[in-house]
mmCIF file of C-alpha atoms in Angstrom:
data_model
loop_
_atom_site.group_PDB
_atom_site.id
_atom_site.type_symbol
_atom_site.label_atom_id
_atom_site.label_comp_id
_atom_site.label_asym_id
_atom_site.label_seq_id
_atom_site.Cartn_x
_atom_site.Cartn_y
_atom_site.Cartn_z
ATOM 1 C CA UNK A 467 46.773 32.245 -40.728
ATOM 2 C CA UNK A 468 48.671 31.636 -43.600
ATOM 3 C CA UNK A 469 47.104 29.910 -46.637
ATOM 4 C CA UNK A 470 48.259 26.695 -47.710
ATOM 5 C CA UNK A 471 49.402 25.671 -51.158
ATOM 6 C CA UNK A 472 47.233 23.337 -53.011
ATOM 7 C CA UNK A 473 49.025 20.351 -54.042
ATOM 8 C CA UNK A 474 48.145 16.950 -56.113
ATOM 9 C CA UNK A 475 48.597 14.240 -53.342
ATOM 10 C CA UNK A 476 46.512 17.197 -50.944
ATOM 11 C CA UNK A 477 43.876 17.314 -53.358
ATOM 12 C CA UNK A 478 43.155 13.916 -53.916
ATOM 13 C CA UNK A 479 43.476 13.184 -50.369
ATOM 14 C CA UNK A 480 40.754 15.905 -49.478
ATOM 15 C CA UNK A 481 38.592 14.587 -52.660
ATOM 16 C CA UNK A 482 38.702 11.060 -51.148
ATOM 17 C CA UNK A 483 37.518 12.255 -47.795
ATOM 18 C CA UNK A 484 34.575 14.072 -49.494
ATOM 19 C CA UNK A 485 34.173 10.674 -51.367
ATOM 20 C CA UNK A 486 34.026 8.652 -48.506
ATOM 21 C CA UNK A 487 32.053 10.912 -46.351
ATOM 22 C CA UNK A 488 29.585 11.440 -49.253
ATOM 23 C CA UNK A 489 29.356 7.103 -49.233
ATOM 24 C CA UNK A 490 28.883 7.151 -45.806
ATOM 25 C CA UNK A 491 25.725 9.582 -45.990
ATOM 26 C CA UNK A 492 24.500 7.874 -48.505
ATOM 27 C CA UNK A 493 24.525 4.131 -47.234
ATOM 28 C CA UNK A 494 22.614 5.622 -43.610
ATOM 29 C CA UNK A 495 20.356 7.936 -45.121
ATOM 30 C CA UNK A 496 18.120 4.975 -46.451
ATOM 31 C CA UNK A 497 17.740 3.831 -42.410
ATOM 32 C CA UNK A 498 16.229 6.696 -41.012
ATOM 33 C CA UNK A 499 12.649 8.060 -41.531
ATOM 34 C CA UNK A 500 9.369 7.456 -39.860
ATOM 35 C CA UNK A 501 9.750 3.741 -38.907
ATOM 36 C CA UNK A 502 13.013 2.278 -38.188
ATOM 37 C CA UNK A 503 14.552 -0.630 -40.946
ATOM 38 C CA UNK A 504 16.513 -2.926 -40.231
ATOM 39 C CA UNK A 505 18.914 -3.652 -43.207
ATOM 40 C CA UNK A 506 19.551 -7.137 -42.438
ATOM 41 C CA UNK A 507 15.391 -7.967 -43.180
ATOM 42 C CA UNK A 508 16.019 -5.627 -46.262
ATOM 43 C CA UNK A 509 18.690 -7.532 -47.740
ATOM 44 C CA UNK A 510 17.358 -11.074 -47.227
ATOM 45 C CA UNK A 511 14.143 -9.415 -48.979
ATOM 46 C CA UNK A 512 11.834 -9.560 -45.874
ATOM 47 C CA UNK A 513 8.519 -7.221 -47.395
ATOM 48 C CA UNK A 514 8.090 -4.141 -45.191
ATOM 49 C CA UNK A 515 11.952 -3.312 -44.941
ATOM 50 C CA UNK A 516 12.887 -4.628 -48.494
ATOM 51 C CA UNK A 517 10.293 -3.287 -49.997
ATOM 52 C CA UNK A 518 10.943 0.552 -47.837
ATOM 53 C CA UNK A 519 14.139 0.266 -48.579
ATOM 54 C CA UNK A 520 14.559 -1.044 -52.071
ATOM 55 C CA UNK A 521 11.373 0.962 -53.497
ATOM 56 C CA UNK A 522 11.363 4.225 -51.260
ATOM 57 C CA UNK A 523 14.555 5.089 -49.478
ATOM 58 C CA UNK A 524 17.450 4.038 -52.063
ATOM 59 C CA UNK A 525 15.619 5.871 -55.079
ATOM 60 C CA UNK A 526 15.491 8.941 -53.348
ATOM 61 C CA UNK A 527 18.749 8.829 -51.502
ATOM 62 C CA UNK A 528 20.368 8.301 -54.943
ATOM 63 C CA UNK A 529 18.252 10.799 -57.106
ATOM 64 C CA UNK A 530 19.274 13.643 -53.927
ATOM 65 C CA UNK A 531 22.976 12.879 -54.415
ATOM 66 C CA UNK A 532 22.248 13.287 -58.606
ATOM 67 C CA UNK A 533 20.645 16.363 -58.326
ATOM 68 C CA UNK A 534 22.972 17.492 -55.507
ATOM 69 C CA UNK A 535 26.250 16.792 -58.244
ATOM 70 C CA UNK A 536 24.052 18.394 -60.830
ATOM 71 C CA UNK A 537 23.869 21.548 -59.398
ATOM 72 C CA UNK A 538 27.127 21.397 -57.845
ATOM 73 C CA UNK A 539 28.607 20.821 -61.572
ATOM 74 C CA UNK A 540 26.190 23.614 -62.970
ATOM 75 C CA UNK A 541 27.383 26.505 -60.497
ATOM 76 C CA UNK A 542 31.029 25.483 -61.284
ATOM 77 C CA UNK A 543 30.096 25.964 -65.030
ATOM 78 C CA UNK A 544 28.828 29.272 -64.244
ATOM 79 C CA UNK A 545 31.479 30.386 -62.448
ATOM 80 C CA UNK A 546 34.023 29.005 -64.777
ATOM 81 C CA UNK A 547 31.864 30.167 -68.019
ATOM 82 C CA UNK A 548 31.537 34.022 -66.593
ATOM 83 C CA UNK A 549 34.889 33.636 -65.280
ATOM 84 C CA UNK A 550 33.918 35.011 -61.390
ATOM 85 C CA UNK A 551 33.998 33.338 -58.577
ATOM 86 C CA UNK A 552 31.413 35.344 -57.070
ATOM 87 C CA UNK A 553 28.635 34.577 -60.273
ATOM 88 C CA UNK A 554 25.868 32.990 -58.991
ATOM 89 C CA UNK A 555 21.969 32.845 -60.598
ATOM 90 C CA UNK A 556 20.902 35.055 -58.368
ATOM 91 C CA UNK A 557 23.307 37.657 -58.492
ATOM 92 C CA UNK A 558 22.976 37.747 -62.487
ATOM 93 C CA UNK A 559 18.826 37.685 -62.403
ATOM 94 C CA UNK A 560 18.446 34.367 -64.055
ATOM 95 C CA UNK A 561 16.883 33.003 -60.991
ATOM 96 C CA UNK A 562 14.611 36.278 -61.101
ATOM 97 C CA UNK A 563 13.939 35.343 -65.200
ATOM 98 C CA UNK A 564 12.998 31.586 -64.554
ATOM 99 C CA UNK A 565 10.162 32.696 -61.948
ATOM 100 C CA UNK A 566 9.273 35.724 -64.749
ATOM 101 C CA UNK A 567 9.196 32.761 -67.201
ATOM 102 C CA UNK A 568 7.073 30.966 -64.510
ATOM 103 C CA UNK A 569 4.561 33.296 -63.735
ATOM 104 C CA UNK A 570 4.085 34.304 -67.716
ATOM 105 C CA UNK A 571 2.859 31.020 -67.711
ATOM 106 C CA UNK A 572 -0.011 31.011 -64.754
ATOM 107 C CA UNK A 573 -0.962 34.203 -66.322
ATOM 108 C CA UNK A 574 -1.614 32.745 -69.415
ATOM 109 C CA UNK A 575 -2.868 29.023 -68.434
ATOM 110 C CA UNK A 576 -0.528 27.469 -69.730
ATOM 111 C CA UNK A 577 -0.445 23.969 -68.778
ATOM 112 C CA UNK A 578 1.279 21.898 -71.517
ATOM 113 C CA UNK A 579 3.955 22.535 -73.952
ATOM 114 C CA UNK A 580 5.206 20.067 -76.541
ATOM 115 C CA UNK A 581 4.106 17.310 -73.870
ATOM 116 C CA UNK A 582 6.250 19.086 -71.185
ATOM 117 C CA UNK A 583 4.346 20.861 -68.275
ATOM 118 C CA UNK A 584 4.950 24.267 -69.444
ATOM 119 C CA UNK A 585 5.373 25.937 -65.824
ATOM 120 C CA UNK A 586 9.093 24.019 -66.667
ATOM 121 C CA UNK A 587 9.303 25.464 -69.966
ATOM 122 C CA UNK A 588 8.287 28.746 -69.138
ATOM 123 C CA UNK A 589 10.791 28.875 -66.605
ATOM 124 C CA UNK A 590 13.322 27.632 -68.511
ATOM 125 C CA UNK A 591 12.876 30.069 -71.121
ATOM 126 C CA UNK A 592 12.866 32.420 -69.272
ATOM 127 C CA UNK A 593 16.338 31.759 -67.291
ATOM 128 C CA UNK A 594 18.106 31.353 -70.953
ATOM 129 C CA UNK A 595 16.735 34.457 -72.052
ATOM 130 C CA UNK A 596 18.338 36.557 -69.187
ATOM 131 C CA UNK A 597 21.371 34.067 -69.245
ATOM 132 C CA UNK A 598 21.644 34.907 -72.769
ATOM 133 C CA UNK A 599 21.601 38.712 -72.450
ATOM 134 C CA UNK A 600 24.088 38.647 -69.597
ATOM 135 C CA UNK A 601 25.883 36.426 -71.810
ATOM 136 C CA UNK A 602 25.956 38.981 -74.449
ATOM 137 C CA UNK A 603 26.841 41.893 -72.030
ATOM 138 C CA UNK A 604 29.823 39.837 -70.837
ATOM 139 C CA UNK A 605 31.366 39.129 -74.119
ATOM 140 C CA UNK A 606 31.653 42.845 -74.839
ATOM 141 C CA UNK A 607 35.256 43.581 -74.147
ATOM 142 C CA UNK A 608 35.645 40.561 -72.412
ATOM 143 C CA UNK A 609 35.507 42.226 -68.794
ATOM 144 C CA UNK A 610 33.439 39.368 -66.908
ATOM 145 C CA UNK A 611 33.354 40.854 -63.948
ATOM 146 C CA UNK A 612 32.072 44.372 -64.808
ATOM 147 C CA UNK A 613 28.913 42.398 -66.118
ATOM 148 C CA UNK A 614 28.687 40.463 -62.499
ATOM 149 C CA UNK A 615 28.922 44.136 -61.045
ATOM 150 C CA UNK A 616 26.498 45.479 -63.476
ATOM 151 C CA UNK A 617 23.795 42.701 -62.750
ATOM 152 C CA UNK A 618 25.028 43.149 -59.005
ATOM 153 C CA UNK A 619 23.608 47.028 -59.110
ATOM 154 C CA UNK A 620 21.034 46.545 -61.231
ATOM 155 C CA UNK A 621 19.488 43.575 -59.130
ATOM 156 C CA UNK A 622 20.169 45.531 -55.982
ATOM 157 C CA UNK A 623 18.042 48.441 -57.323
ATOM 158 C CA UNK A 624 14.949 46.748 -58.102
ATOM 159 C CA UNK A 625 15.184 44.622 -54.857
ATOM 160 C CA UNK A 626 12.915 46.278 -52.614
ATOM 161 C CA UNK A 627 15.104 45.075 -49.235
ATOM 162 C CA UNK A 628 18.114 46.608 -50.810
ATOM 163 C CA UNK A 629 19.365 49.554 -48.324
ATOM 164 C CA UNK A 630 19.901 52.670 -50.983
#
């Protein structure tokens, strides 16, 4: 199978399916859940169904598709930043740093930082510490994915379902 070259008009075609398909989702995910609405009482502002759907359904429907683009947009940066396709938090150990970060925190009781809950600042630290060193490791010589295979071993060795 040969593989097709990727053209303008081809693109945005495919990126107005997604579009459309995404808009699709999103309009009948409010409608199902544990009682059935019916969209007609919702728009003419009838209280069960306007109030499901208005206060309940929508909100989180919406927020899922933000935080779905969010980390959509923040694995592209990664892979673009690091310059690997195959780069992934995982495979570096900053997934493995936030839940370090995380579990500092129980350890210690923390339970509020700067007015933030600090299990999220822990973990954040944590991930930016470990994104920083592999960071660091990256820029020297400017061989990005050497440091991908570096983390790639060194994450595979402390992994205890790892075959040796």
């Amino acid at each position: 199978m040969a593989i097709e070259k990727v053209t303008p008009g081809r693109a945005a075609r495919v990126l107005l399916l997604a579009a459309l398909a995404t808009g699709a989702v999103a309009l009948l995910t409010p409608l199902f859940g544990s009682s059935t609405l019916s969209l007609a009482k919702a728009f003419r502002g009838e209280w069960p169904e306007a109030q499901m759907f208005f206060g309940v359904r929508l909100p989180r429907t919406l927020l899922s598709l933000l935080a779905g683009g969010a980390l959509s947009v923040a694995g592209v940066l990664f892979q673009a930043l690091l310059r690997d396709p195959l780069a992934t938090p995982y495979t570096l150990g900053v997934s493995s740093g936030a839940s370090l970060g995380a579990v500092v925190a129980i350890c210690l009781g923390l339970h509020n930082l700067a007015g933030l809950p600090a299990l999220w600042v822990a973990a954040l630290a944590g991930a930016g510490v470990v994104l920083a060193l592999v960071l660091a490791a990256a820029a020297e010589g400017r061989r990005m994915s050497a440091c991908t295979a570096t983390s790639i071993r060194w994450t595979a060795r402390r992994w205890p379902g790892w075959p040796r």
